[in-house]
Short mmCIF file of C-alpha atoms in Angstrom, two decimals:
data_model
loop_
_atom_site.label_atom_id
_atom_site.label_comp_id
_atom_site.label_asym_id
_atom_site.label_seq_id
_atom_site.Cartn_x
_atom_site.Cartn_y
_atom_site.Cartn_z
CA MET A 27 -31.69 6.22 -19.61
CA TYR A 28 -28.08 6.61 -18.58
CA LYS A 29 -27.84 3.92 -15.90
CA LYS A 30 -24.30 3.64 -14.68
CA CYS A 31 -22.62 0.34 -15.50
CA THR A 32 -20.21 0.88 -12.63
CA LEU A 33 -23.02 0.91 -10.05
CA LEU A 34 -24.51 -2.27 -11.48
CA LEU A 35 -21.20 -4.08 -11.49
CA THR A 36 -20.25 -2.92 -8.01
CA GLY A 37 -23.54 -4.24 -6.66
CA LEU A 38 -23.08 -7.56 -8.41
CA PHE A 39 -19.51 -7.77 -7.15
CA LEU A 40 -20.62 -7.43 -3.53
CA ALA A 41 -23.55 -9.81 -3.97
CA THR A 42 -21.40 -12.46 -5.59
CA ARG A 43 -18.72 -12.27 -2.94
CA LEU A 44 -21.35 -12.91 -0.30
CA ALA A 45 -22.88 -15.74 -2.33
CA LEU A 46 -19.56 -17.46 -2.90
CA ALA A 47 -18.32 -17.07 0.63
CA ASP A 48 -20.11 -20.18 1.92
CA PRO A 49 -17.93 -21.54 4.73
CA THR A 50 -19.57 -24.99 4.48
CA GLU A 51 -18.37 -25.55 0.92
CA THR A 52 -14.74 -25.92 -0.13
CA LEU A 53 -13.58 -26.59 -3.66
CA PRO A 54 -10.42 -28.57 -4.32
CA GLY A 55 -9.23 -26.22 -7.06
CA ASP A 56 -7.13 -26.99 -10.08
CA GLU A 57 -3.39 -26.94 -9.58
CA ALA A 58 -2.80 -26.40 -13.30
CA ILE A 59 -4.93 -23.24 -13.17
CA ARG A 60 -3.02 -21.99 -10.15
CA GLN A 61 0.28 -22.59 -11.92
CA GLN A 62 -0.96 -20.82 -15.04
CA LEU A 63 -2.09 -17.80 -13.00
CA ALA A 64 1.40 -17.52 -11.57
CA GLN A 65 2.83 -17.11 -15.10
CA PRO A 66 3.28 -13.61 -16.62
CA SER A 67 2.16 -14.76 -20.08
CA LEU A 68 -0.21 -17.10 -21.89
CA SER A 69 1.87 -19.36 -24.11
CA CYS A 70 -1.09 -20.93 -25.92
CA ALA A 71 -1.73 -17.65 -27.75
CA ALA A 72 -0.02 -17.08 -31.06
CA PRO A 73 2.28 -15.34 -30.38
CA ALA A 74 2.47 -15.73 -26.60
CA LEU A 75 0.44 -13.07 -24.81
CA ASP A 76 2.18 -11.08 -22.08
CA LEU A 77 -0.11 -10.01 -19.25
CA ASP A 78 0.12 -6.67 -17.49
CA GLY A 79 -0.47 -6.39 -13.76
CA PHE A 80 -4.09 -5.33 -14.22
CA SER A 81 -4.89 -8.37 -16.36
CA GLN A 82 -3.13 -10.78 -14.01
CA GLU A 83 -5.03 -9.39 -11.05
CA ALA A 84 -8.33 -9.67 -12.94
CA LEU A 85 -7.62 -13.30 -13.89
CA SER A 86 -6.66 -14.25 -10.35
CA ALA A 87 -9.75 -12.58 -8.90
CA PHE A 88 -12.03 -14.30 -11.42
CA TYR A 89 -10.72 -17.79 -10.73
CA ARG A 90 -10.63 -17.12 -7.00
CA GLN A 91 -14.39 -16.50 -7.18
CA LEU A 92 -14.78 -19.99 -8.66
CA GLY A 93 -12.33 -21.88 -6.49
CA ASP A 94 -9.62 -21.96 -9.20
CA GLN A 95 -11.74 -24.24 -11.36
CA ARG A 96 -11.66 -24.34 -15.15
CA VAL A 97 -14.76 -22.75 -16.64
CA TRP A 98 -14.57 -23.19 -20.45
CA ALA A 99 -14.51 -26.99 -20.63
CA VAL A 100 -18.23 -26.83 -21.40
CA ASP A 101 -18.38 -26.63 -25.20
CA ALA A 102 -21.60 -24.61 -25.36
CA ARG A 103 -20.17 -22.02 -22.98
CA LEU A 104 -17.03 -21.48 -25.03
CA GLU A 105 -19.03 -21.33 -28.25
CA LYS A 106 -21.23 -18.60 -26.73
CA LEU A 107 -18.12 -16.67 -25.79
CA LEU A 108 -16.76 -16.92 -29.33
CA GLU A 109 -20.09 -15.65 -30.68
CA GLN A 110 -20.01 -12.62 -28.37
CA LEU A 111 -16.38 -11.84 -29.19
CA ALA A 112 -17.23 -11.88 -32.91
CA LEU A 113 -20.05 -9.38 -32.29
CA LEU A 114 -17.59 -6.87 -30.86
CA VAL A 115 -16.95 -5.74 -34.42
CA ASP A 116 -20.23 -3.81 -34.23
CA ASP A 117 -18.89 -1.93 -31.20
CA GLY A 118 -15.98 -0.77 -33.32
CA LEU A 119 -13.68 -3.19 -31.52
CA ASP A 120 -11.44 -5.64 -33.35
CA PRO A 121 -12.32 -9.25 -32.38
CA ALA A 122 -8.76 -10.27 -33.27
CA ARG A 123 -7.56 -8.32 -30.25
CA TYR A 124 -9.46 -10.80 -28.06
CA GLN A 125 -7.69 -13.84 -29.55
CA LEU A 126 -10.80 -14.94 -31.44
CA ALA A 127 -8.96 -16.89 -34.15
CA THR A 128 -6.67 -18.61 -31.64
CA LEU A 129 -9.58 -19.57 -29.40
CA ARG A 130 -11.52 -20.93 -32.37
CA GLN A 131 -8.56 -23.06 -33.33
CA LEU A 132 -8.07 -24.32 -29.80
CA ALA A 133 -11.79 -25.02 -29.45
CA ALA A 134 -11.74 -27.09 -32.63
CA ASP A 135 -8.78 -29.22 -31.48
CA PRO A 136 -10.11 -32.63 -30.45
CA ALA A 137 -7.02 -33.24 -28.33
CA SER A 138 -8.23 -30.59 -25.91
CA HIS A 139 -11.39 -32.50 -25.03
CA PRO A 140 -12.90 -33.18 -22.61
CA GLN A 141 -10.70 -31.10 -20.34
CA ARG A 142 -9.15 -28.07 -21.97
CA SER A 143 -5.67 -26.97 -21.00
CA ALA A 144 -5.27 -24.46 -18.21
CA CYS A 145 -3.66 -22.03 -20.64
CA THR A 146 -6.60 -22.20 -23.06
CA ASP A 147 -9.01 -21.69 -20.18
CA ALA A 148 -7.08 -18.67 -18.93
CA LEU A 149 -6.81 -17.27 -22.47
CA ALA A 150 -10.59 -17.44 -22.90
CA THR A 151 -11.11 -15.83 -19.51
CA HIS A 152 -8.65 -13.04 -20.32
CA ALA A 153 -10.51 -12.33 -23.57
CA TYR A 154 -13.83 -12.34 -21.71
CA LEU A 155 -12.69 -9.94 -18.98
CA GLN A 156 -10.85 -7.66 -21.38
CA ALA A 157 -13.86 -7.41 -23.70
CA LEU A 158 -16.18 -6.51 -20.82
CA ARG A 159 -13.78 -3.83 -19.62
CA HIS A 160 -13.32 -2.33 -23.08
CA LEU A 161 -17.07 -2.26 -23.69
CA ALA A 162 -17.72 -0.44 -20.45
CA TYR A 163 -14.79 1.98 -20.29
CA GLY A 164 -13.23 2.07 -23.73
CA GLN A 165 -10.20 0.44 -25.24
CA LEU A 166 -7.98 3.52 -24.78
CA ASP A 167 -7.21 5.66 -21.78
CA PRO A 168 -9.00 8.96 -22.56
CA ALA A 169 -6.48 10.85 -20.42
CA GLN A 170 -3.89 9.92 -23.02
CA ALA A 171 -5.95 9.74 -26.20
CA GLU A 172 -8.08 12.88 -25.77
CA PRO A 173 -7.35 14.66 -22.46
CA LEU A 174 -10.21 16.30 -20.63
CA TRP A 175 -9.35 19.00 -18.09
CA ARG A 176 -11.33 18.44 -14.90
CA SER A 177 -11.98 20.92 -12.09
CA PRO A 178 -11.37 19.67 -8.54
CA ASN A 179 -15.07 20.09 -7.69
CA SER A 180 -16.34 18.08 -10.68
CA ARG A 181 -17.32 14.44 -10.43
CA ALA A 182 -14.78 12.08 -11.98
CA PRO A 183 -15.79 8.67 -13.38
CA ALA A 184 -15.32 5.71 -11.07
CA PRO A 185 -12.05 3.87 -11.75
CA PRO A 186 -12.39 0.76 -13.93
CA VAL A 187 -13.38 -2.37 -12.01
CA LEU A 188 -11.87 -5.77 -12.65
CA PHE A 189 -15.20 -7.47 -13.45
CA PRO A 190 -14.36 -10.84 -11.81
CA ALA A 191 -17.57 -11.32 -9.85
CA PHE A 192 -19.82 -9.91 -12.57
CA ALA A 193 -18.14 -12.12 -15.15
CA ALA A 194 -18.35 -15.20 -12.93
CA THR A 195 -22.07 -14.83 -12.27
CA HIS A 196 -22.86 -14.45 -15.99
CA LEU A 197 -20.97 -17.47 -17.35
CA ASP A 198 -24.21 -19.19 -18.32
CA ASP A 199 -25.74 -16.05 -19.86
CA LEU A 200 -22.89 -14.47 -21.79
CA PRO A 201 -25.11 -12.35 -24.08
CA ALA A 202 -26.52 -10.69 -20.95
CA ALA A 203 -23.00 -10.08 -19.64
CA PHE A 204 -21.91 -8.32 -22.81
CA ALA A 205 -25.16 -6.37 -23.06
CA ALA A 206 -24.85 -5.14 -19.47
CA ALA A 207 -21.23 -4.08 -19.98
CA ARG A 208 -22.12 -1.89 -22.97
CA PRO A 209 -22.94 1.72 -22.09
CA ASP A 210 -26.58 2.28 -21.21
CA PHE A 211 -26.39 5.41 -23.34
CA GLU A 212 -28.77 5.99 -26.25
CA PRO A 213 -26.24 7.77 -28.52
CA TYR A 214 -23.95 4.74 -28.17
CA ARG A 215 -26.69 2.24 -28.97
CA ALA A 216 -27.81 4.21 -32.02
CA LEU A 217 -24.28 4.65 -33.35
CA ARG A 218 -23.53 0.95 -32.80
CA SER A 219 -26.59 0.04 -34.88
CA ALA A 220 -25.47 2.44 -37.61
CA HIS A 221 -21.99 0.91 -37.59
CA ALA A 222 -23.49 -2.58 -37.93
CA ALA A 223 -25.62 -1.43 -40.88
CA LEU A 224 -22.62 0.11 -42.63
CA ARG A 225 -20.56 -3.03 -42.06
CA GLN A 226 -23.26 -5.35 -43.37
CA HIS A 227 -24.13 -3.15 -46.36
CA PRO A 228 -21.02 -1.12 -47.14
CA PRO A 229 -21.44 1.63 -49.73
CA ARG A 230 -19.52 1.22 -52.94
CA ASN A 231 -16.28 3.13 -53.28
CA TRP A 232 -16.64 6.35 -55.21
CA ARG A 233 -14.33 8.23 -57.48
CA HIS A 234 -12.50 11.31 -56.27
CA VAL A 235 -14.21 14.58 -57.23
CA PRO A 236 -11.47 17.00 -58.32
CA ALA A 237 -11.15 20.56 -57.09
CA GLY A 238 -12.29 23.44 -59.23
CA ASP A 239 -14.15 26.72 -59.20
CA LEU A 240 -17.17 27.14 -56.94
CA LEU A 241 -20.08 25.27 -58.46
CA ARG A 242 -23.34 27.14 -58.01
CA PRO A 243 -26.89 26.12 -58.93
CA GLY A 244 -27.57 26.42 -62.63
CA MET A 245 -23.92 26.42 -63.68
CA ALA A 246 -22.35 23.94 -66.08
CA ASP A 247 -19.21 22.05 -65.09
CA GLU A 248 -17.50 18.94 -66.41
CA ARG A 249 -17.51 17.52 -62.85
CA VAL A 250 -21.33 17.44 -62.67
CA PRO A 251 -21.69 13.86 -64.04
CA LEU A 252 -19.19 12.67 -61.44
CA LEU A 253 -21.05 14.53 -58.68
CA GLU A 254 -24.32 12.99 -59.84
CA ARG A 255 -22.86 9.49 -59.66
CA ARG A 256 -21.33 10.23 -56.26
CA LEU A 257 -24.65 11.43 -54.82
CA ALA A 258 -26.47 8.44 -56.30
CA ASP A 259 -23.96 5.97 -54.85
CA GLU A 260 -24.70 7.12 -51.32
CA GLY A 261 -28.46 7.29 -51.80
CA TYR A 262 -29.00 11.04 -52.04
CA LEU A 263 -30.49 10.51 -55.51
CA THR A 264 -33.10 7.80 -55.78
CA ASP A 265 -34.04 8.18 -59.45
CA LYS A 266 -32.02 7.08 -62.45
CA VAL A 267 -28.65 8.70 -63.17
CA ARG A 268 -28.75 10.63 -66.43
CA SER A 269 -26.95 9.22 -69.43
CA GLY A 270 -25.39 10.86 -72.44
CA SER A 271 -23.01 13.78 -72.68
CA GLY A 272 -22.92 17.40 -73.72
CA PRO A 273 -23.84 20.71 -72.06
CA ASP A 274 -27.13 19.47 -70.60
CA ARG A 275 -25.37 16.55 -68.93
CA GLN A 276 -22.98 19.01 -67.27
CA ARG A 277 -25.74 21.31 -65.96
CA TYR A 278 -26.02 21.58 -62.16
CA THR A 279 -29.80 21.19 -62.11
CA PRO A 280 -32.29 21.81 -59.24
CA ARG A 281 -32.58 18.02 -58.85
CA LEU A 282 -28.85 17.71 -58.16
CA VAL A 283 -28.81 20.85 -56.01
CA GLY A 284 -31.50 19.34 -53.77
CA ALA A 285 -29.50 16.14 -53.36
CA MET A 286 -26.38 18.16 -52.60
CA LYS A 287 -28.23 20.14 -49.94
CA ARG A 288 -29.26 16.89 -48.28
CA PHE A 289 -25.65 15.72 -48.35
CA GLN A 290 -24.45 19.02 -46.85
CA ALA A 291 -27.02 18.95 -44.06
CA ARG A 292 -26.02 15.40 -43.10
CA HIS A 293 -22.36 16.47 -42.98
CA PHE A 294 -22.87 19.64 -40.93
CA LEU A 295 -22.08 21.99 -43.83
CA GLU A 296 -23.90 25.08 -45.04
CA ASP A 297 -26.77 23.51 -46.98
CA ASP A 298 -26.78 26.08 -49.77
CA GLY A 299 -26.06 23.67 -52.60
CA VAL A 300 -22.83 25.46 -53.47
CA VAL A 301 -19.98 23.00 -54.02
CA GLY A 302 -16.79 24.51 -52.59
CA PRO A 303 -13.69 23.25 -50.79
CA SER A 304 -15.47 22.15 -47.58
CA THR A 305 -18.13 20.21 -49.47
CA LEU A 306 -15.53 18.60 -51.72
CA THR A 307 -13.52 17.52 -48.69
CA GLU A 308 -16.52 15.68 -47.25
CA LEU A 309 -17.52 14.23 -50.63
CA ASN A 310 -14.06 12.70 -51.01
CA VAL A 311 -14.00 10.90 -47.66
CA SER A 312 -13.95 7.19 -48.52
CA PRO A 313 -16.40 4.63 -47.11
CA ALA A 314 -13.52 3.01 -45.21
CA ALA A 315 -12.64 6.35 -43.62
CA ARG A 316 -16.27 6.84 -42.62
CA MET A 317 -16.24 3.44 -40.93
CA ASP A 318 -13.13 4.52 -39.04
CA GLN A 319 -14.85 7.76 -38.05
CA VAL A 320 -17.78 5.83 -36.60
CA ARG A 321 -15.37 3.52 -34.77
CA VAL A 322 -13.55 6.50 -33.24
CA ASN A 323 -16.81 7.97 -32.00
CA LEU A 324 -18.03 4.70 -30.53
CA GLU A 325 -14.89 4.82 -28.40
CA ARG A 326 -15.66 8.43 -27.45
CA PHE A 327 -19.21 7.52 -26.46
CA ARG A 328 -17.87 4.82 -24.14
CA TRP A 329 -15.92 7.58 -22.38
CA LEU A 330 -18.78 10.05 -22.50
CA ALA A 331 -21.21 7.58 -20.92
CA GLN A 332 -18.97 7.53 -17.83
CA GLU A 333 -19.11 11.33 -17.58
CA MET A 334 -22.89 11.68 -17.73
CA GLU A 335 -24.70 12.84 -14.59
CA PRO A 336 -28.42 13.18 -13.80
CA THR A 337 -28.14 16.98 -14.15
CA LEU A 338 -25.58 18.11 -16.70
CA LEU A 339 -25.02 20.91 -19.19
CA LEU A 340 -23.42 19.19 -22.19
CA VAL A 341 -21.71 21.28 -24.87
CA ASP A 342 -21.28 19.36 -28.13
CA ILE A 343 -18.29 21.27 -29.52
CA ALA A 344 -18.07 19.80 -33.03
CA GLY A 345 -21.84 20.03 -33.42
CA ALA A 346 -21.99 23.57 -31.92
CA GLN A 347 -24.93 22.61 -29.74
CA LEU A 348 -25.78 22.65 -26.06
CA THR A 349 -28.14 20.35 -24.16
CA LEU A 350 -29.32 20.60 -20.55
CA PHE A 351 -30.09 17.21 -18.97
CA ARG A 352 -32.32 16.67 -15.96
CA ASP A 353 -32.79 13.19 -14.49
CA HIS A 354 -30.65 11.88 -17.36
CA GLN A 355 -33.19 13.23 -19.90
CA PRO A 356 -32.60 16.10 -22.35
CA LEU A 357 -34.66 19.01 -21.04
CA TRP A 358 -33.57 21.92 -23.25
CA GLN A 359 -31.36 22.40 -26.28
CA THR A 360 -29.97 25.30 -28.26
CA ARG A 361 -27.34 26.24 -30.81
CA THR A 362 -23.93 27.60 -29.91
CA GLN A 363 -20.94 29.23 -31.55
CA VAL A 364 -17.62 27.62 -30.61
CA GLY A 365 -13.91 28.26 -31.12
CA ARG A 366 -12.51 28.34 -34.60
CA PRO A 367 -9.70 25.86 -35.36
CA ALA A 368 -6.95 28.37 -34.59
CA ARG A 369 -8.51 29.02 -31.16
CA PRO A 370 -10.31 25.82 -30.20
CA THR A 371 -12.81 25.48 -27.40
CA PRO A 372 -11.13 23.24 -24.79
CA LEU A 373 -12.45 19.90 -23.60
CA LEU A 374 -13.26 20.14 -19.90
CA LYS A 375 -15.56 19.21 -17.05
CA SER A 376 -16.38 21.69 -14.33
CA GLN A 377 -19.27 23.16 -12.34
CA ILE A 378 -21.18 26.32 -13.15
CA THR A 379 -21.15 28.33 -9.93
CA HIS A 380 -22.22 31.89 -10.78
CA LEU A 381 -23.45 34.33 -13.39
CA THR A 382 -22.07 37.69 -14.41
CA LEU A 383 -24.89 40.09 -15.26
CA ASN A 384 -24.20 42.93 -17.71
CA PRO A 385 -20.62 41.73 -18.10
CA SER A 386 -17.82 43.98 -19.19
CA TRP A 387 -15.36 42.39 -21.57
CA THR A 388 -11.69 42.33 -20.76
CA ILE A 389 -10.01 41.34 -23.98
CA PRO A 390 -7.85 38.23 -23.61
CA PRO A 391 -4.13 38.68 -24.42
CA THR A 392 -4.25 36.57 -27.59
CA ILE A 393 -7.15 38.56 -29.05
CA LEU A 394 -5.49 41.82 -28.00
CA ARG A 395 -2.23 40.87 -29.67
CA GLU A 396 -3.55 39.25 -32.84
CA ASP A 397 -6.84 41.02 -33.51
CA LYS A 398 -6.98 44.42 -31.85
CA LEU A 399 -3.41 45.64 -31.79
CA PRO A 400 -2.93 45.85 -35.57
CA LYS A 401 -6.12 47.91 -35.86
CA ILE A 402 -5.07 50.26 -33.06
CA GLN A 403 -1.66 50.72 -34.62
CA ASN A 404 -3.33 51.61 -37.88
CA ASN A 405 -5.83 54.02 -36.28
CA ILE A 406 -5.99 54.88 -32.60
CA GLY A 407 -9.57 56.01 -33.15
CA PHE A 408 -10.48 52.32 -33.35
CA LEU A 409 -10.61 52.27 -29.54
CA ALA A 410 -13.33 54.90 -29.32
CA SER A 411 -15.30 53.37 -32.19
CA GLN A 412 -15.47 50.09 -30.25
CA ASN A 413 -16.08 51.69 -26.83
CA LEU A 414 -12.81 50.21 -25.60
CA LYS A 415 -11.06 51.59 -22.54
CA VAL A 416 -7.37 51.17 -21.78
CA ILE A 417 -6.74 50.16 -18.17
CA ASP A 418 -3.68 49.21 -16.16
CA ARG A 419 -3.25 46.08 -14.05
CA GLN A 420 -4.88 47.84 -11.09
CA GLY A 421 -7.99 48.68 -13.10
CA ASN A 422 -7.21 52.37 -13.56
CA GLU A 423 -8.09 54.00 -16.85
CA VAL A 424 -5.10 55.04 -18.98
CA ASN A 425 -4.90 57.68 -21.69
CA PRO A 426 -4.56 55.68 -24.95
CA ARG A 427 -2.15 58.23 -26.41
CA SER A 428 0.28 57.63 -23.55
CA VAL A 429 0.76 53.98 -24.60
CA ASP A 430 3.45 52.81 -27.00
CA TRP A 431 1.17 50.66 -29.16
CA HIS A 432 4.13 49.09 -30.94
CA ASN A 433 5.38 47.74 -27.62
CA PRO A 434 2.49 47.86 -25.12
CA SER A 435 2.96 46.45 -21.62
CA GLY A 436 1.06 46.50 -18.36
CA ILE A 437 -2.25 47.41 -19.98
CA MET A 438 -5.55 45.72 -20.86
CA LEU A 439 -8.51 46.66 -23.01
CA ARG A 440 -11.99 46.58 -21.52
CA GLN A 441 -15.38 47.17 -23.06
CA ASP A 442 -18.16 48.36 -20.75
CA PRO A 443 -21.56 46.64 -20.64
CA GLY A 444 -24.00 47.62 -23.32
CA PRO A 445 -25.81 46.48 -26.46
CA HIS A 446 -22.58 46.17 -28.44
CA ASN A 447 -20.64 44.26 -25.80
CA PRO A 448 -19.72 40.86 -27.32
CA LEU A 449 -20.77 39.07 -24.11
CA GLY A 450 -24.32 40.35 -24.30
CA GLN A 451 -26.34 40.49 -21.09
CA ILE A 452 -24.99 37.42 -19.31
CA ALA A 453 -21.86 35.35 -18.81
CA ILE A 454 -22.10 31.85 -17.29
CA ARG A 455 -19.01 31.08 -15.23
CA PHE A 456 -17.21 27.89 -14.25
CA SER A 457 -13.72 27.16 -13.01
CA ASN A 458 -11.10 26.40 -15.69
CA PRO A 459 -7.55 27.46 -16.59
CA PHE A 460 -8.46 28.50 -20.14
CA SER A 461 -10.45 31.66 -19.28
CA VAL A 462 -13.44 30.32 -21.19
CA TYR A 463 -17.11 30.61 -20.28
CA LEU A 464 -20.57 30.53 -21.83
CA HIS A 465 -22.12 33.84 -22.76
CA ASP A 466 -24.82 35.76 -24.57
CA THR A 467 -23.94 37.57 -27.80
CA PRO A 468 -25.35 40.40 -29.92
CA SER A 469 -24.36 38.37 -33.03
CA GLN A 470 -27.61 36.39 -33.02
CA HIS A 471 -27.76 36.14 -36.82
CA LEU A 472 -24.71 33.86 -36.81
CA PHE A 473 -26.69 31.08 -35.13
CA ALA A 474 -28.49 30.54 -38.43
CA LYS A 475 -25.22 29.34 -39.99
CA GLU A 476 -24.69 25.59 -40.08
CA THR A 477 -20.95 25.96 -39.48
CA ARG A 478 -20.53 27.90 -36.24
CA THR A 479 -16.81 27.72 -35.46
CA LEU A 480 -16.65 31.47 -34.97
CA SER A 481 -15.42 32.35 -31.47
CA SER A 482 -12.02 32.66 -29.85
CA GLY A 483 -12.64 29.68 -27.55
CA CYS A 484 -15.59 30.75 -25.42
CA VAL A 485 -19.06 29.35 -26.16
CA ARG A 486 -21.69 31.79 -27.39
CA VAL A 487 -25.19 30.60 -26.50
CA GLU A 488 -28.39 31.23 -28.42
CA ARG A 489 -31.28 32.15 -26.11
CA ALA A 490 -28.82 32.56 -23.26
CA MET A 491 -31.42 34.18 -21.01
CA GLN A 492 -33.65 31.10 -21.27
CA LEU A 493 -30.71 28.95 -20.20
CA THR A 494 -30.06 31.34 -17.31
CA ASP A 495 -33.66 30.92 -16.16
CA LEU A 496 -33.21 27.13 -16.11
CA LEU A 497 -29.93 27.38 -14.21
CA LEU A 498 -31.68 29.48 -11.57
CA GLU A 499 -34.10 26.65 -10.77
CA GLY A 500 -34.48 26.50 -7.01
CA ALA A 501 -33.94 30.24 -6.51
CA SER A 502 -36.37 31.88 -4.10
CA PRO A 503 -38.77 34.61 -5.27
CA ALA A 504 -36.53 37.14 -3.54
CA GLU A 505 -33.47 35.84 -5.41
CA ARG A 506 -35.38 35.98 -8.68
CA GLN A 507 -36.37 39.57 -8.00
CA ARG A 508 -32.78 40.46 -7.14
CA PHE A 509 -31.64 38.94 -10.43
CA GLU A 510 -34.11 41.06 -12.40
CA GLU A 511 -33.09 44.22 -10.53
CA LEU A 512 -29.38 43.62 -11.08
CA LEU A 513 -29.94 42.92 -14.75
CA ALA A 514 -32.04 46.08 -15.17
CA SER A 515 -29.39 48.21 -13.47
CA GLY A 516 -27.01 47.81 -16.41
CA LYS A 517 -24.12 47.45 -13.96
CA THR A 518 -21.74 44.49 -13.87
CA ARG A 519 -22.65 42.22 -10.96
CA ASN A 520 -22.03 38.57 -10.04
CA MET A 521 -24.75 36.28 -8.72
CA ASN A 522 -24.30 32.74 -7.40
CA LEU A 523 -26.52 29.92 -8.60
CA PRO A 524 -28.78 28.25 -5.99
CA ARG A 525 -26.68 25.12 -6.54
CA PRO A 526 -23.72 24.35 -8.83
CA VAL A 527 -24.56 22.71 -12.15
CA PRO A 528 -22.09 20.25 -13.74
CA ILE A 529 -20.90 21.24 -17.22
CA LEU A 530 -19.09 19.09 -19.79
CA LEU A 531 -17.50 20.43 -22.98
CA ALA A 532 -17.02 17.33 -25.15
CA TYR A 533 -16.15 16.52 -28.75
CA TRP A 534 -17.46 13.95 -31.21
CA THR A 535 -17.82 13.89 -34.99
CA ALA A 536 -20.45 11.24 -35.76
CA GLN A 537 -23.85 10.48 -34.32
CA VAL A 538 -27.33 9.36 -35.28
CA ASP A 539 -29.54 12.43 -35.53
CA ASP A 540 -33.13 12.90 -34.40
CA SER A 541 -34.43 11.57 -37.71
CA GLY A 542 -32.49 8.33 -37.29
CA GLN A 543 -29.90 9.21 -39.94
CA LEU A 544 -26.17 8.78 -39.46
CA ALA A 545 -24.71 12.29 -39.54
CA PHE A 546 -21.09 13.37 -39.69
CA ARG A 547 -19.37 16.58 -38.63
CA PRO A 548 -16.08 17.87 -39.99
CA ASP A 549 -13.26 17.10 -37.57
CA ILE A 550 -12.71 20.82 -36.97
CA TYR A 551 -9.87 20.38 -34.48
CA GLY A 552 -8.24 17.32 -36.05
CA HIS A 553 -8.76 15.08 -33.01
CA ASP A 554 -10.03 11.98 -34.83
CA GLU A 555 -6.71 11.08 -36.41
CA LYS A 556 -4.94 10.74 -33.07
CA ILE A 557 -7.61 8.46 -31.62
CA LEU A 558 -7.76 6.33 -34.76
CA ALA A 559 -3.98 5.89 -34.71
CA ALA A 560 -4.12 4.82 -31.06
CA LEU A 561 -6.95 2.34 -31.75
CA ASN A 562 -5.03 0.83 -34.66
CA ALA A 563 -1.80 0.63 -32.67
CA SER A 564 -3.53 -1.28 -29.87
CA ARG A 565 -4.74 -4.08 -32.13
#
């Protein structure tokens, strides 16, 4: 399902080079094209388009494949290109960036027939190559727009290719070229279709719903008529909106509560029907902002498609969900608890190498300083109530009463393994500089919450022992028995996996869910705004 575009294009590149390297055929070339390729800009654009080194190299390589001949003099070919550039809008890309209006104007100019100018030809080729590259890899550099920390032992995406040979071989089947450049990634295809549907049938703009007291089922509130209209506008109510006024019109009825619960579920909120600040925030997002949110996540999915591997543990941070892929197919899925906004779970790619059985918990400095220290200062008995030991940097236990808790230094807090240890029975380890990991938790009831931004950065995993069993695939019977014995001992022990498993902690805020509905998540870490600003600035 997740065929790599890079592999396809690399193969086509090599095949085309061999096909075009016929020593018995020589093409005279077009001196005007050669002169244009030597220029650092395309003057036929409005305004003139400056070319960076990457674009100049791509243009030169493309025309070199074709003997420096013009390629867009064929009217039907240029018209097909213009059609494909216009369709980029459904990928969340702005066709104007690819000089669509200028190319349409130049194509309609009779003076350019039958032989178009070298500049026009190069401008069309630049748009073609740039569109293919943006479809495959994204318009932005993810390292700048949304950095992902990567461990040295993790697989990095292949660097972007120039597309000259692939583009040259598909000149007479441009729809196939654009289709092949798009990520072969089901979440991308589904979100692109949802974006197209929103664009073709945009929802009407709705009025702002003002803040107020919590609105609970059965209550009366003057905002209820406005909420009813808002839910009807977006299709959560299919029957007729009530008319009239008075107390009954302001009653928050079971009918409206059911519609509100459907809205909350689609927006990753607690679907309790209670209208509070979080629900109001999502209700007041405009249709235009939702379109922007989909556009941002189409860009993210172009990046994510490059990161996918046949076997991968993918943590969906904003959705608080984890999926294990085997042979590019989702094998197992569960809920997670992720970092709250003040202590976000980092974006990273690494490899799971080992497990810690019956882990002790050494409290990270931030949690010690901000969470534990005030409680200890208030009552030193807090340590004993939480089974917390004070240890020095060498691991030696320290008498808590010998520590100046208003200015502690050189000490750590550690909680021994046991039923109340926040890491549960297992911790799943991978290299990273953030001291984060996946782990079990005794707080199983919290997985029932829809909003699960609850941790201090690590990822709590529901059914963590089932995940551990899957990660141990390939272990011998003796290794399995050793695992069970170490776990039963109650002592803290590390155990290596039979083979490392790639792990990706990624972030996105819109997707098409399993029922085929477009679903949104709150932008818990505020990442969307930065990407949207970068996309708009690059137009």
